[in-house]
Tab-separated table of C-alpha atoms in Angstrom:
chain	number	residue	atom	x	y	z
A	18	UNK	CA	13.157	2.756	-34.236
A	19	UNK	CA	10.197	0.866	-32.665
A	20	UNK	CA	10.930	0.335	-29.146
A	21	UNK	CA	9.143	-3.096	-27.980
A	22	UNK	CA	6.935	-4.177	-25.040
A	23	UNK	CA	9.769	-4.880	-22.747
A	24	UNK	CA	11.490	-1.661	-23.135
A	25	UNK	CA	8.181	0.030	-22.382
A	26	UNK	CA	7.600	-1.975	-19.303
A	27	UNK	CA	10.666	-1.374	-17.989
A	28	UNK	CA	9.754	2.679	-18.502
A	29	UNK	CA	6.884	2.016	-16.757
A	30	UNK	CA	8.087	-0.207	-14.373
A	31	UNK	CA	10.745	2.252	-13.129
A	32	UNK	CA	8.770	5.207	-12.712
A	33	UNK	CA	6.454	3.088	-11.121
A	34	UNK	CA	9.670	2.117	-8.767
A	35	UNK	CA	10.057	5.905	-8.370
A	36	UNK	CA	6.159	7.408	-7.428
A	37	UNK	CA	5.982	3.989	-4.929
A	38	UNK	CA	9.282	5.403	-3.185
A	39	UNK	CA	7.622	8.750	-2.682
A	40	UNK	CA	4.869	7.090	-1.583
A	41	UNK	CA	6.298	4.585	1.023
A	42	UNK	CA	7.738	7.442	2.793
A	43	UNK	CA	4.238	8.862	2.896
A	44	UNK	CA	4.045	7.848	6.611
A	45	UNK	CA	7.542	9.560	7.481
A	46	UNK	CA	5.975	13.188	8.977
A	47	UNK	CA	3.561	10.741	11.269
A	48	UNK	CA	6.704	8.943	12.364
A	49	UNK	CA	8.696	11.745	13.228
A	50	UNK	CA	5.456	13.332	15.272
A	51	UNK	CA	5.921	9.788	16.922
A	52	UNK	CA	9.326	10.340	18.051
A	53	UNK	CA	9.392	14.118	18.821
A	54	UNK	CA	6.015	13.172	21.308
A	55	UNK	CA	7.117	9.349	22.825
A	56	UNK	CA	4.263	8.152	21.686
A	57	UNK	CA	1.752	6.581	18.921
A	58	UNK	CA	-1.258	8.480	20.641
A	59	UNK	CA	-4.179	7.148	19.031
A	60	UNK	CA	-2.414	5.944	15.303
A	61	UNK	CA	-2.390	2.278	14.951
A	62	UNK	CA	-0.161	-0.289	13.345
A	63	UNK	CA	-2.208	-2.361	11.170
A	64	UNK	CA	-1.185	-0.419	7.588
A	65	UNK	CA	1.974	-1.063	8.115
A	66	UNK	CA	1.579	-4.695	9.141
A	67	UNK	CA	-0.600	-4.975	5.802
A	68	UNK	CA	2.100	-3.133	3.290
A	69	UNK	CA	4.708	-5.795	4.838
A	70	UNK	CA	2.594	-8.591	4.047
A	71	UNK	CA	1.913	-7.234	0.787
A	72	UNK	CA	5.911	-6.510	-0.178
A	73	UNK	CA	6.654	-9.767	1.002
A	74	UNK	CA	4.066	-11.253	-1.177
A	75	UNK	CA	5.322	-9.543	-4.351
A	76	UNK	CA	8.727	-10.428	-3.342
A	77	UNK	CA	8.124	-14.264	-3.572
A	78	UNK	CA	5.784	-13.978	-6.408
A	79	UNK	CA	8.779	-12.331	-8.477
A	80	UNK	CA	11.392	-14.384	-7.517
A	81	UNK	CA	9.204	-17.387	-8.189
A	82	UNK	CA	8.244	-15.888	-11.841
A	83	UNK	CA	12.060	-14.808	-12.276
A	84	UNK	CA	11.193	-13.259	-15.952
A	85	UNK	CA	11.165	-9.298	-15.924
A	86	UNK	CA	10.807	-9.256	-12.319
A	87	UNK	CA	13.710	-6.826	-10.962
A	88	UNK	CA	11.270	-3.859	-10.885
A	89	UNK	CA	8.883	-5.963	-8.637
A	90	UNK	CA	11.662	-6.799	-6.326
A	91	UNK	CA	13.319	-3.642	-5.634
A	92	UNK	CA	10.978	-1.306	-4.868
A	93	UNK	CA	9.308	-4.217	-2.650
A	94	UNK	CA	12.582	-5.078	-1.508
A	95	UNK	CA	12.780	-1.285	0.205
A	96	UNK	CA	9.135	-1.925	1.419
A	97	UNK	CA	9.456	-4.268	3.691
A	98	UNK	CA	12.625	-2.257	4.902
A	99	UNK	CA	11.547	0.624	5.404
A	100	UNK	CA	7.834	-0.863	6.974
A	101	UNK	CA	10.021	-2.613	9.214
A	102	UNK	CA	11.035	0.283	10.708
A	103	UNK	CA	8.051	2.209	10.551
A	104	UNK	CA	7.019	-1.081	12.673
A	105	UNK	CA	10.416	-0.721	14.709
A	106	UNK	CA	9.345	2.743	16.162
A	107	UNK	CA	5.952	1.722	16.773
A	108	UNK	CA	6.673	-0.731	19.020
A	109	UNK	CA	8.978	1.495	21.099
A	110	UNK	CA	6.589	4.203	21.691
A	111	UNK	CA	3.249	1.900	21.413
A	112	UNK	CA	1.542	1.969	24.855
A	113	UNK	CA	1.723	-1.673	26.341
A	114	UNK	CA	-1.682	-3.172	25.304
A	115	UNK	CA	-1.165	-1.710	22.020
A	116	UNK	CA	2.183	-3.336	21.199
A	117	UNK	CA	1.326	-6.665	22.182
A	118	UNK	CA	-2.009	-5.981	19.996
A	119	UNK	CA	0.428	-5.028	17.469
A	120	UNK	CA	2.970	-8.413	18.087
A	121	UNK	CA	0.197	-10.587	18.011
A	122	UNK	CA	-0.924	-9.343	14.394
A	123	UNK	CA	2.499	-9.671	13.060
A	124	UNK	CA	2.953	-12.712	14.105
A	125	UNK	CA	-0.540	-13.830	12.436
A	126	UNK	CA	0.011	-12.259	9.231
A	127	UNK	CA	3.435	-12.060	8.362
A	128	UNK	CA	4.468	-14.689	10.277
A	129	UNK	CA	2.557	-17.522	10.319
A	130	UNK	CA	0.462	-16.491	7.605
A	131	UNK	CA	2.813	-16.086	5.212
A	132	UNK	CA	4.859	-19.021	6.370
A	133	UNK	CA	1.558	-21.376	5.989
A	134	UNK	CA	1.442	-19.630	2.227
A	135	UNK	CA	5.146	-20.305	1.625
A	136	UNK	CA	4.883	-23.822	2.566
A	137	UNK	CA	1.924	-24.990	1.015
A	138	UNK	CA	2.774	-23.445	-1.856
A	139	UNK	CA	6.781	-24.894	-2.318
A	140	UNK	CA	5.325	-28.641	-1.040
A	141	UNK	CA	2.171	-28.441	-2.598
A	142	UNK	CA	2.289	-26.958	-6.237
A	143	UNK	CA	4.987	-26.944	-8.857
A	144	UNK	CA	5.968	-25.319	-12.038
A	145	UNK	CA	3.161	-22.813	-13.671
A	146	UNK	CA	0.618	-23.878	-10.788
A	147	UNK	CA	2.745	-22.580	-8.392
A	148	UNK	CA	3.155	-19.208	-10.090
A	149	UNK	CA	-0.774	-18.810	-10.995
A	150	UNK	CA	-1.502	-19.492	-7.109
A	151	UNK	CA	0.955	-16.936	-5.815
A	152	UNK	CA	-0.395	-15.020	-8.414
A	153	UNK	CA	-4.108	-15.314	-7.365
A	154	UNK	CA	-3.235	-14.686	-4.150
A	155	UNK	CA	-1.155	-11.262	-3.975
A	156	UNK	CA	-4.355	-10.363	-6.571
A	157	UNK	CA	-6.723	-11.092	-4.101
A	158	UNK	CA	-4.602	-9.414	-1.419
A	159	UNK	CA	-4.340	-6.081	-3.201
A	160	UNK	CA	-7.666	-5.889	-4.405
A	161	UNK	CA	-8.655	-5.834	-0.459
A	162	UNK	CA	-5.821	-3.417	0.305
A	163	UNK	CA	-7.180	-1.123	-2.642
A	164	UNK	CA	-10.999	-1.270	-1.374
A	165	UNK	CA	-9.346	0.704	2.118
A	166	UNK	CA	-9.758	3.748	0.670
A	167	UNK	CA	-13.693	3.439	0.475
A	168	UNK	CA	-13.909	4.106	4.285
A	169	UNK	CA	-12.419	7.728	3.640
A	170	UNK	CA	-14.359	8.196	0.801
A	171	UNK	CA	-17.650	7.738	2.973
A	172	UNK	CA	-16.143	9.716	5.763
A	173	UNK	CA	-15.867	12.570	2.706
A	174	UNK	CA	-19.260	12.144	1.471
A	175	UNK	CA	-20.738	11.829	5.047
A	176	UNK	CA	-19.100	14.988	6.434
A	177	UNK	CA	-18.378	17.089	3.151
A	178	UNK	CA	-14.792	17.684	4.503
A	179	UNK	CA	-11.404	16.547	2.262
A	180	UNK	CA	-9.703	17.498	5.747
A	181	UNK	CA	-7.916	14.239	5.640
A	182	UNK	CA	-7.655	13.370	2.285
A	183	UNK	CA	-4.826	15.708	0.259
A	184	UNK	CA	-5.312	16.198	-3.037
A	185	UNK	CA	-1.514	15.574	-3.818
A	186	UNK	CA	-1.883	11.908	-2.351
A	187	UNK	CA	-4.591	11.389	-4.377
A	188	UNK	CA	-2.882	12.331	-7.366
A	189	UNK	CA	0.027	10.348	-7.141
A	190	UNK	CA	-1.769	7.319	-6.207
A	191	UNK	CA	-3.181	7.620	-9.763
A	192	UNK	CA	0.014	8.325	-11.547
A	193	UNK	CA	0.889	4.936	-9.483
A	194	UNK	CA	-1.651	2.981	-10.513
A	195	UNK	CA	-1.465	3.877	-14.109
A	196	UNK	CA	2.098	2.887	-14.376
A	197	UNK	CA	2.069	-0.676	-12.547
A	198	UNK	CA	-0.875	-1.023	-14.573
A	199	UNK	CA	0.798	-0.128	-18.112
A	200	UNK	CA	3.859	-2.540	-16.627
A	201	UNK	CA	1.396	-5.572	-16.063
A	202	UNK	CA	-0.419	-4.914	-19.388
A	203	UNK	CA	2.958	-4.812	-21.264
A	204	UNK	CA	4.360	-7.754	-19.743
A	205	UNK	CA	0.691	-9.549	-19.885
A	206	UNK	CA	1.090	-10.147	-15.956
A	207	UNK	CA	-2.325	-9.837	-15.254
A	208	UNK	CA	-1.854	-10.199	-11.461
A	209	UNK	CA	-0.304	-6.519	-11.629
A	210	UNK	CA	-2.048	-4.884	-13.724
A	211	UNK	CA	-5.706	-5.875	-12.257
A	212	UNK	CA	-5.500	-4.648	-8.749
A	213	UNK	CA	-3.922	-1.167	-10.554
A	214	UNK	CA	-7.606	-0.600	-12.327
A	215	UNK	CA	-8.970	-0.706	-9.033
A	216	UNK	CA	-6.560	1.811	-7.731
A	217	UNK	CA	-6.446	3.705	-10.649
A	218	UNK	CA	-10.574	4.023	-10.189
A	219	UNK	CA	-10.812	4.762	-6.677
A	220	UNK	CA	-8.031	7.500	-6.408
A	221	UNK	CA	-9.667	9.466	-9.503
A	222	UNK	CA	-12.899	8.869	-7.235
A	223	UNK	CA	-11.184	10.751	-4.491
A	224	UNK	CA	-9.703	13.735	-6.822
A	225	UNK	CA	-13.177	14.109	-8.075
A	226	UNK	CA	-14.833	14.414	-4.429
A	227	UNK	CA	-12.032	16.527	-3.272
A	228	UNK	CA	-12.522	19.481	-6.680
A	229	UNK	CA	-16.183	18.984	-4.853
A	230	UNK	CA	-15.869	19.347	-1.067
A	231	UNK	CA	-12.406	21.610	-1.527
A	232	UNK	CA	-13.743	24.656	-0.617
A	233	UNK	CA	-16.591	22.984	2.152
A	234	UNK	CA	-16.063	24.299	5.952
A	235	UNK	CA	-14.189	21.725	7.969
A	236	UNK	CA	-15.772	19.796	10.573
A	237	UNK	CA	-14.292	18.817	14.277
A	238	UNK	CA	-13.345	15.211	13.057
A	239	UNK	CA	-10.857	13.013	14.773
A	240	UNK	CA	-7.341	13.608	14.048
A	241	UNK	CA	-5.917	10.411	13.005
A	242	UNK	CA	-8.785	10.033	10.436
A	243	UNK	CA	-6.102	11.014	7.626
A	244	UNK	CA	-4.178	8.092	8.047
A	245	UNK	CA	-7.600	6.050	6.648
A	246	UNK	CA	-5.818	7.211	3.657
A	247	UNK	CA	-2.348	7.278	3.239
A	248	UNK	CA	-0.478	3.867	3.601
A	249	UNK	CA	-1.466	2.279	0.058
A	250	UNK	CA	1.156	1.309	-2.333
A	251	UNK	CA	1.147	-1.628	-4.524
A	252	UNK	CA	4.052	-2.536	-6.132
A	253	UNK	CA	2.651	-5.644	-7.602
A	254	UNK	CA	2.100	-3.262	-4.445
A	255	UNK	CA	-0.163	-3.280	-4.207
A	256	UNK	CA	-1.826	-2.861	-3.660
A	257	UNK	CA	-2.228	-1.175	0.087
A	258	UNK	CA	-2.565	2.697	3.158
A	259	UNK	CA	-2.538	11.299	4.961
A	260	UNK	CA	-1.829	14.808	5.943
A	261	UNK	CA	0.823	12.074	6.876
A	262	UNK	CA	-0.539	9.727	5.676
A	263	UNK	CA	-4.108	8.978	4.943
A	264	UNK	CA	-4.234	5.924	2.369
A	265	UNK	CA	-1.669	2.989	2.868
A	266	UNK	CA	-0.389	1.347	-0.931
A	267	UNK	CA	2.064	-1.186	-2.159
A	268	UNK	CA	3.426	-0.645	-6.066
A	269	UNK	CA	0.429	-2.356	-6.503
A	270	UNK	CA	-0.294	-0.527	-4.323
A	271	UNK	CA	-2.036	0.219	-0.545
A	272	UNK	CA	-5.327	1.342	4.722
A	273	UNK	CA	-4.709	2.939	8.303
A	274	UNK	CA	-4.907	4.106	11.269
A	275	UNK	CA	-6.939	4.129	14.751
A	276	UNK	CA	-6.738	1.615	17.472
A	277	UNK	CA	-9.850	-0.693	17.682
């Protein structure tokens, strides 16, 4: 008996949820370290703010779309919860200057930015046009999130060191991108599928670089660079940010950390 496209889409979306769940939990060692030391040290909050915004976008998109959107809502709802917890811990232990910068960033992006987008799409668009506008916003934002690994790729090539680019994370990000790509493709939802083609490409490049430079001597690099490759998730996150976390994702995907 043949399996229809919707069933296959559900299977890929369910697997995407499972893998994205693990990617969302990747920063836990970093926040355990922050809790133990009672300091955020040189970690930065940007990846978590961006990941939270990405999850909020995809939940809004899924609610407007309605059809076959449950799996986008489930994983991104979890993303909103876990990223909020990460940010709460960060704000508790961050120095006052960093805390103030993080609060300003949250207000600018997650409150006023998301609020402006929400109101403009609710009152200036209707029906399918509204979904198209929100879809394009999600697509463009998650493509930018997926471009974040370019920083760590550049660093690896320059230093010939993969110290802060764990192969396991790159591998799971690749599988994650594949799951969500086929989920979007089978549902003909190209706002979900397209960003994950870039996520897949960048993850493959990272794994190839790992195989090339895995035996190279490790130079003395800034420790927090590892985060540049861990928090990218993309479900829908996307798009999106390693020892405890070098990339940041949102299902549909997916950035990281050093205070600027």
